[in-house]
Coordinates of C-alpha atoms and ligand atoms in Angstrom, one line a residue:
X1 CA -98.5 39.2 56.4
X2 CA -96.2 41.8 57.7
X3 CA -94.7 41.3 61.4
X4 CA -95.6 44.7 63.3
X5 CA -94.0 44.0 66.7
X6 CA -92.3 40.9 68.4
X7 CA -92.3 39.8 71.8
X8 CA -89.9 37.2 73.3
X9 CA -89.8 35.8 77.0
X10 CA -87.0 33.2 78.2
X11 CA -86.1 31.9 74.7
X12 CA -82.6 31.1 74.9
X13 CA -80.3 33.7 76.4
X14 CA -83.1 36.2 75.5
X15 CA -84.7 37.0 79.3
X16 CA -87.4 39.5 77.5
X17 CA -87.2 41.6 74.6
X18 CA -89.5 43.5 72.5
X19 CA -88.5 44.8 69.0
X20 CA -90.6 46.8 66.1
X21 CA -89.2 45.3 63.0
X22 CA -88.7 47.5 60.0
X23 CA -91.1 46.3 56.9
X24 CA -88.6 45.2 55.2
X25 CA -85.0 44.8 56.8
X26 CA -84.0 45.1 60.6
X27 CA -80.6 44.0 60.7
X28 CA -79.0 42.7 63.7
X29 CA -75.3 43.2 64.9
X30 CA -73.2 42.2 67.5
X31 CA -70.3 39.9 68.8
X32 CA -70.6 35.6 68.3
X33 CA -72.3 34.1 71.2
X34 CA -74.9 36.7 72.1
X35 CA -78.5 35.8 70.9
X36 CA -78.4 36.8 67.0
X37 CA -79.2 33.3 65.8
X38 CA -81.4 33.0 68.9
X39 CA -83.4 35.8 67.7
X40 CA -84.3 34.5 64.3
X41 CA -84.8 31.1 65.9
X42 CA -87.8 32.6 68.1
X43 CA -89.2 34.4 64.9
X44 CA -88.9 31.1 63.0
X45 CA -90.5 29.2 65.7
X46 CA -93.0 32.1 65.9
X47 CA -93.7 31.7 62.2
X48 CA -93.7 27.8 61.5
X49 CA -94.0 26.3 64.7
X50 CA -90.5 24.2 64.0
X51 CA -87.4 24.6 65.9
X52 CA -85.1 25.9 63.6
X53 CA -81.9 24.0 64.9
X54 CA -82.9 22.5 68.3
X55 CA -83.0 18.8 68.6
X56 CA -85.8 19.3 71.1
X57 CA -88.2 21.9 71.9
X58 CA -87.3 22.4 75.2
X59 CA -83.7 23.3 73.9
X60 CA -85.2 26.7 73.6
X61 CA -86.3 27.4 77.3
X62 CA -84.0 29.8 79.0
X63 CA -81.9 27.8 81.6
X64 CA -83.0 27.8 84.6
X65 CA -86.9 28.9 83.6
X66 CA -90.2 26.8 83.1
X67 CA -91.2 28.2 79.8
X68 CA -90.5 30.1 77.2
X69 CA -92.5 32.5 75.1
X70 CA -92.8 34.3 71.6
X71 CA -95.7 36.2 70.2
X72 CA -96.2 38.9 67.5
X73 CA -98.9 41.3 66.0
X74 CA -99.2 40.5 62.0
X75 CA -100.3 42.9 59.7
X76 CA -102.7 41.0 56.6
X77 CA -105.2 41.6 54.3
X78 CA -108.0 40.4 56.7
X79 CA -107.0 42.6 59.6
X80 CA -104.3 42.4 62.4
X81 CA -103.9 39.3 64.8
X82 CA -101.5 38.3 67.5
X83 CA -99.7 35.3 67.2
X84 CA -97.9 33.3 69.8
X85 CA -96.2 30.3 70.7
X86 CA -95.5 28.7 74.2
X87 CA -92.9 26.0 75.1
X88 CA -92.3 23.8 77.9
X89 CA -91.1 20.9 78.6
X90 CA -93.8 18.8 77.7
X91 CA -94.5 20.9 74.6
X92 CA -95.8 23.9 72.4
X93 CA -99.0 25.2 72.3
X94 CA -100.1 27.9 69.8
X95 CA -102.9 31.0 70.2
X96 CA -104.3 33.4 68.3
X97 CA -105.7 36.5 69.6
X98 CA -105.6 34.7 73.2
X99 CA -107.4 31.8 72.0
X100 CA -106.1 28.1 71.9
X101 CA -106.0 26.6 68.6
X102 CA -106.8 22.6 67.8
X103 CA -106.4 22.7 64.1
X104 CA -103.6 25.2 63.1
X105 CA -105.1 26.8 60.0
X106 CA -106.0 30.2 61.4
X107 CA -102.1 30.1 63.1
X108 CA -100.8 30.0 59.6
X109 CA -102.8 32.0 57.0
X110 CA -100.5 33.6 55.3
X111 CA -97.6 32.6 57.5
X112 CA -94.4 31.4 55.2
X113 CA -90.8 32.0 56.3
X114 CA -87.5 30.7 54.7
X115 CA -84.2 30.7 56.6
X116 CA -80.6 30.7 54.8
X117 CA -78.2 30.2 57.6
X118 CA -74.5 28.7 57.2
X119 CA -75.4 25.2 58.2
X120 CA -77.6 25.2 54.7
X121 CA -73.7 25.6 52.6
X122 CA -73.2 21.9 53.1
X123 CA -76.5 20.9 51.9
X124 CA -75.2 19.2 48.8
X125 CA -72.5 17.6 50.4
X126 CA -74.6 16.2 53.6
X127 CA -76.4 13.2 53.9
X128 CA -80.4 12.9 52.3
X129 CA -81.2 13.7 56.1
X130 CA -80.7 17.6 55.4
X131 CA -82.0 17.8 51.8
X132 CA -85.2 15.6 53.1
X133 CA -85.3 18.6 55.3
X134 CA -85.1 20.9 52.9
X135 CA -87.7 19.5 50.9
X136 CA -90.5 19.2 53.8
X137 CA -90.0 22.9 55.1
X138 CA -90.6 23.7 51.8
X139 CA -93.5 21.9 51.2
X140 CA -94.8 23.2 54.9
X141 CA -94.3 26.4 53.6
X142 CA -96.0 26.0 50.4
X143 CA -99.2 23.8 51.9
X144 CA -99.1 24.4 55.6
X145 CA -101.6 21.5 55.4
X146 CA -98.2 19.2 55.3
X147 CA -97.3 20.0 59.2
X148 CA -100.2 17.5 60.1
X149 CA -99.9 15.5 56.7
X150 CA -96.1 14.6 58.0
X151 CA -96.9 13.8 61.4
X152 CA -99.4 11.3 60.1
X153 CA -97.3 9.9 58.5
X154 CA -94.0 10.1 61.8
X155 CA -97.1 8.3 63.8
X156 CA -97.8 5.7 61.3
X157 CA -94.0 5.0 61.0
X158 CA -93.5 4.8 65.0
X159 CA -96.4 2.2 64.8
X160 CA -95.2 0.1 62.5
X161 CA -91.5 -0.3 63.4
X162 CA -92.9 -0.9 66.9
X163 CA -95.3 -3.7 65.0
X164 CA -91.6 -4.7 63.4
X165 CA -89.9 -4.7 66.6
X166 CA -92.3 -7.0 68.2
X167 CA -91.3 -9.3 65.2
X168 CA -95.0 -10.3 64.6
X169 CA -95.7 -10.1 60.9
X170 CA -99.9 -10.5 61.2
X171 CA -99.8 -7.1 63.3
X172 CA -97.0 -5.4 61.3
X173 CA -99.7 -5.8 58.3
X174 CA -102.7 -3.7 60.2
X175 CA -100.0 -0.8 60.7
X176 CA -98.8 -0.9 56.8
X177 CA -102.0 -0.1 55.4
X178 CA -101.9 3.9 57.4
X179 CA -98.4 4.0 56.6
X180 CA -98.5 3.3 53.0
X181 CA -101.9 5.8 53.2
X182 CA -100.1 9.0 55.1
X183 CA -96.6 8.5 52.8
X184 CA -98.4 8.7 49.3
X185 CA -99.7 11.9 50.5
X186 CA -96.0 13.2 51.0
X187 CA -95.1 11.7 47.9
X188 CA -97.3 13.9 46.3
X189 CA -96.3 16.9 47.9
X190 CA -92.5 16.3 47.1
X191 CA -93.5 15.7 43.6
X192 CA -95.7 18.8 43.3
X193 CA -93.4 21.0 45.0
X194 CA -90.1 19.8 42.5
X195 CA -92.2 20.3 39.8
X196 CA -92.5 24.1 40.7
X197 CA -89.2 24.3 41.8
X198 CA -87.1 22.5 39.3
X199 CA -87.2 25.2 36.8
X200 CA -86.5 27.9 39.3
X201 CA -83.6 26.5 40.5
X202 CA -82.1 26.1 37.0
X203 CA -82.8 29.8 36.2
X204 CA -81.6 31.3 39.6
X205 CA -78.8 28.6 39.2
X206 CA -77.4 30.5 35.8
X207 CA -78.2 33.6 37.0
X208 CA -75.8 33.3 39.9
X209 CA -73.0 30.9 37.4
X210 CA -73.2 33.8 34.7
X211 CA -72.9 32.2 30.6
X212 CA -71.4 29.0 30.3
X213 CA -72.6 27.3 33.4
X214 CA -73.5 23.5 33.6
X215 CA -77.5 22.7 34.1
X216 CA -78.5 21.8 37.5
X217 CA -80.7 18.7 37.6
X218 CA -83.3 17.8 40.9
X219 CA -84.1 14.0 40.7
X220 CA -85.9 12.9 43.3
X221 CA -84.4 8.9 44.6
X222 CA -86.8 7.0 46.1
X223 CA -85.8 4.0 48.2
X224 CA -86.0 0.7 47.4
X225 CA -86.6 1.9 43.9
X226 CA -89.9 3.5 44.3
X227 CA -90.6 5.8 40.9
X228 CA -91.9 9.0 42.0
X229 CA -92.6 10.4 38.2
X230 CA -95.8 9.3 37.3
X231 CA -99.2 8.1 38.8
X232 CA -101.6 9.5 41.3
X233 CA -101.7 9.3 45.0
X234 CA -103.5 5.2 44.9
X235 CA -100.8 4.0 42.0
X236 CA -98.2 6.2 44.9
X237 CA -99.5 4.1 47.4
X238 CA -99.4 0.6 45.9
X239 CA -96.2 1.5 44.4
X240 CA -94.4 2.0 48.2
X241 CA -97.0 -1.1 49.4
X242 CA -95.3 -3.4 47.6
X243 CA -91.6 -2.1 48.2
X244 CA -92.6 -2.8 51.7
X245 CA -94.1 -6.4 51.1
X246 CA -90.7 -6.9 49.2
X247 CA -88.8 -5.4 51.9
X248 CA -90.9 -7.2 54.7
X249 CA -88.5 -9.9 55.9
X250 CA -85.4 -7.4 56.2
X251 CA -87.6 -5.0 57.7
X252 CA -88.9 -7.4 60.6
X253 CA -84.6 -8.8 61.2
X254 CA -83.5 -5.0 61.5
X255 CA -86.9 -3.6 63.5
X256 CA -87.3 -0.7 60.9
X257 CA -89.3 0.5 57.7
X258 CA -86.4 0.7 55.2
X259 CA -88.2 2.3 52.7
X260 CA -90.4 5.3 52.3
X261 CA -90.1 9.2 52.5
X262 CA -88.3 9.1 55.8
X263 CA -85.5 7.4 53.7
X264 CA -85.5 9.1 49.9
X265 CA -83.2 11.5 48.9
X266 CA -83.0 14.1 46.8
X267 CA -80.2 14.2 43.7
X268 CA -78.8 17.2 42.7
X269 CA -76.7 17.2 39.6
X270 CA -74.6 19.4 37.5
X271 CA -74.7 18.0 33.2
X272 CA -76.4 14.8 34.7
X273 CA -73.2 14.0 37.2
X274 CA -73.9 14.3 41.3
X275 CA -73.0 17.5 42.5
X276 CA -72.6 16.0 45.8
X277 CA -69.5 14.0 44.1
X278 CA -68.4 16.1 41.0
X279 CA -69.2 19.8 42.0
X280 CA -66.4 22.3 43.0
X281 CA -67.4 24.0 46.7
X282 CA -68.5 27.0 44.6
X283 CA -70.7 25.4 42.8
X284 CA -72.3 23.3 45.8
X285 CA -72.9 26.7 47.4
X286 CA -74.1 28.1 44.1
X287 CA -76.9 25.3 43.9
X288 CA -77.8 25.8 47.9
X289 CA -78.4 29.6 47.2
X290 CA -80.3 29.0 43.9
X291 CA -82.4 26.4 45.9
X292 CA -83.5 29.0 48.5
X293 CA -83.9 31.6 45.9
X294 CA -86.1 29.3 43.6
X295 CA -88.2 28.5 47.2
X296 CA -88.7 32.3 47.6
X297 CA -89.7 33.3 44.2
X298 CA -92.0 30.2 44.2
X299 CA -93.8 31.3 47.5
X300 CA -93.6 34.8 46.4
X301 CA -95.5 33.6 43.2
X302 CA -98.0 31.4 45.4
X303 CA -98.8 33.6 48.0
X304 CA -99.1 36.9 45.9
X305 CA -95.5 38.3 48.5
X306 CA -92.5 36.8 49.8
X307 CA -92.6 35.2 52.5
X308 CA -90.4 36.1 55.6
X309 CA -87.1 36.1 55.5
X310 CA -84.5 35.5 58.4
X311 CA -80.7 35.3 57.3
X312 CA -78.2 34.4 59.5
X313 CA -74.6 35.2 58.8
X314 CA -74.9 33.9 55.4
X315 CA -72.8 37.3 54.0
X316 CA -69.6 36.4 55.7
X317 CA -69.9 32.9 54.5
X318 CA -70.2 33.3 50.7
X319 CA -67.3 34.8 48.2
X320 CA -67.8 38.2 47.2
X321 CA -69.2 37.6 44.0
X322 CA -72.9 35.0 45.5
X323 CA -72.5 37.7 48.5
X324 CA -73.7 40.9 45.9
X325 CA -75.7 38.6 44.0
X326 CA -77.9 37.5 47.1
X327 CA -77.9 41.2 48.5
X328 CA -78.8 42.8 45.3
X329 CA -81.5 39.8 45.1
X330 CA -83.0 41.0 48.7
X331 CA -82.6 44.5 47.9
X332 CA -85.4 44.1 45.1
X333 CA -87.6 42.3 46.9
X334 CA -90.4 43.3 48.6
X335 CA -90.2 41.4 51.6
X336 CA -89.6 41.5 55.5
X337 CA -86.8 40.5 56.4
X338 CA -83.9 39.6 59.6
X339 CA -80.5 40.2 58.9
X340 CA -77.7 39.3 61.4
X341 CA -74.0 39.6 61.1
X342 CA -70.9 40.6 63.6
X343 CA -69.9 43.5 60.7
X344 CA -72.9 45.3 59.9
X345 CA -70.2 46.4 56.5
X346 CA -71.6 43.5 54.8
X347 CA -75.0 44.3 55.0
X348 CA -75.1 47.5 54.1
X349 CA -76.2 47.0 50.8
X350 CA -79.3 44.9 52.0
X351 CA -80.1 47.7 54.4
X352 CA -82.0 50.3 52.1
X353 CA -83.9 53.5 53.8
X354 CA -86.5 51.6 55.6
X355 CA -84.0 49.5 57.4
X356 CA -84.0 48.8 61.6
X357 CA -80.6 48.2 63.0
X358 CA -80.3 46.9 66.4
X359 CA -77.1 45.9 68.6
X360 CA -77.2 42.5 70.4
X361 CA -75.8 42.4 73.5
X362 CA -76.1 39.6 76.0
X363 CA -79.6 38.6 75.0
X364 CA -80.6 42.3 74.6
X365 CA -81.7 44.2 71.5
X366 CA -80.5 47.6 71.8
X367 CA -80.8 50.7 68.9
X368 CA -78.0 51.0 66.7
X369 CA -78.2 53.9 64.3
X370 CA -77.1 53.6 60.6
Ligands
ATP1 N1 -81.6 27.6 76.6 C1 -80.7 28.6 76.8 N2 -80.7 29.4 77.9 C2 -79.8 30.4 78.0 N3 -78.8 30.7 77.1 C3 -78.7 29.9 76.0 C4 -79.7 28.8 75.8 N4 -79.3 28.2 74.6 C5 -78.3 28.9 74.1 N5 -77.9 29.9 74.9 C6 -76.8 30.9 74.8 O1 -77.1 31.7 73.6 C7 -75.8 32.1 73.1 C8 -75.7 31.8 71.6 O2 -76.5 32.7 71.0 P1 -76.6 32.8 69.4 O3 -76.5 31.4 68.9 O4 -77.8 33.5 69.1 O5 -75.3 33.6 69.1 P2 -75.0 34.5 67.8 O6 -75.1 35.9 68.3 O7 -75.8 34.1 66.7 O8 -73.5 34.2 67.6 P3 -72.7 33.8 66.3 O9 -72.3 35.1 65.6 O10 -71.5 33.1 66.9 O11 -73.5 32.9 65.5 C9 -74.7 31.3 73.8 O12 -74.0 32.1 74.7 C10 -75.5 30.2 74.5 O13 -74.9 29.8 75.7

């Protein structure tokens, strides 16, 4: 899927714009503050349907207007198609070709984009919340399937700590059964998607560390002691059924599922010690990079491409030496890709001849030449 044109209405402090990105990188410069970030966020939205930092969807509507809008032509093998998304304040809704969509497939054939934006640095060192985020964006991307297989599973989870709330424990057992049902699916996912990525890490990891690195190890930690390494979706199932039976009593005092996927976590070591505890900041930022670079290789190697790529101000947050190694990495690939930074210096090496510049401004997209 290549992204032939872009259209944006009231997102953010972008009134209107309309941009032909370069096949492979358009770069975008300009001062903090002026709609960079905003810019990628609209083609993220655009290309998951996710708000890539907003709390709430509505976040993204210009102040002061009712709506906001993003749409874009895409290029694949079965033809063109125009994609595009509308929010409000009571939602998104998603078309293509003009036409509402119920069931999202036809939104996302092909669709996969991965984002690398300072926030991600501190993966390691944050709390499971980011690192369970990691782990379901990937999956999304890898099985778009999981953006309705997860909010099965949100619903479920509403439902029953409602059912907890209400402190009766015959109607909490009616709402454990969906729960238990929609959460071994996930399971499964997580599972299936470290088992691609685990080695991909470890090679991009070495890569980047150069000879005489230390391994980097993905465990997955499941709460309440749920064992994610063998068994099939049922044995999943029964397995997190009877943490929650176990669990039941605590659950029903505090009002909450305490166990689950919402709550599991996601270890990353260096020789078998937590990296979150024991790795230098280099190293932490090492792993983060060689965790998106091990994402796009795998969708690169799923999909037959890469998958679209939006990086914002990552240059000016990593040393010199991860800096090259990421460039050089993007300069080989084959994919699209949106660049920002306030010093267009560091991304020269990204650029290459096919390469779109633009100045941001204000909310406005305006030529810059190279
Ligand atoms: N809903 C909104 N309506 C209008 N303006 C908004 C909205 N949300 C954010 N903004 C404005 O967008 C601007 C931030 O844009 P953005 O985050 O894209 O900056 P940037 O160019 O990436 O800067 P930096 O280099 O600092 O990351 C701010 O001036 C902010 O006030």
């Amino acid at each position: 899927m290549r992204l032939l044109s872009l259209a944006i209405r009231d997102f953010r402090n972008i009134a209107s714009a309309d941009l032909a990105p370069s096949p492979r990188a358009t770069i975008l410069i300009g001062e903090n503050g002026q709609g960079k970030t905003n810019l990628l966020e609209a083609v993220y939205l655009l290309a998951t349907l996710k708000p890539l930092r907003a709390g709430r969807l509505a976040e993204l509507v210009r102040f002061g207007e009712a709506k906001a809008v993003v749409s874009g032509d895409f290029a694949g093998a079965g033809g063109s198609r125009t994609i595009a998304v509308e929010v409000d304040s009571t939602g998104r809704r998603a078309t293509v070709d003009g036409k509402a969509q119920d069931r999202l497939d036809s939104y996302f054939e092909g669709l996969a984009a991965v984002c690398f934006s300072p926030d991600d640095l501190s993966l390691v060192k944050q709390g499971p919340e980011g690192r369970r985020r990691f782990l379901d964006r990937a999956a999304f991307n890898r099985w778009p399937a999981v953006l309705g297989e997860a909010r099965e599973y949100l619903r479920a989870l509403r439902s029953r700590n409602a059912a907890l709330r209400g402190a009766v424990p015959e109607v909490e057992a009616s709402f454990r059964e969906p729960l238990v049902r929609a959460g071994a699916r996930l399971l499964l996912r997580r599972r299936e998607l470290l088992r691609e990525l685990t080695p991909r890490v470890a090679a991009a990891f070495a890569e980047i560390s150069g000879p005489g690195a230390p391994a980097v190890s993905l465990a997955y930690r499941g709460a309440g002691g749920l064992e994610l390494s063998a068994g099939d979706e049922a044995e999943l199932g029964a397995r997190l059924g009877e943490i929650l039976e176990r669990r039941l009593a605590r659950d029903l005092e505090r009002g909450y599922t305490s166990a689950g996927p919402h709550m599991d976590d996601l270890v990353l070591g260096l020789n078998d010690r937590g990296a979150r505890l024991y790795a230098s900041q280099g190293q932490q930022r090492a792993i983060v990079l060689a965790l998106k670079v091990a994402e796009i290789e795998n969708l690169r190697h799923a999909l037959g491409r890469p998958p679209l790529l939006l990086l914002d101000d990552v240059s000016s947050e990593l040393d010199p030496q991860k800096n090259r190694y990421l460039l050089e990495y993007l300069a080989t690939l084959p994919a699209q890709a949106f660049l920002t930074a306030t010093d267009r210096r560091l991304l020269e090496p990204a650029a290459g001849p096919e390469a779109t510049f633009y100045k941001v401004e204000a909310g406005r997209f305006g030529p810059l030449f190279p």
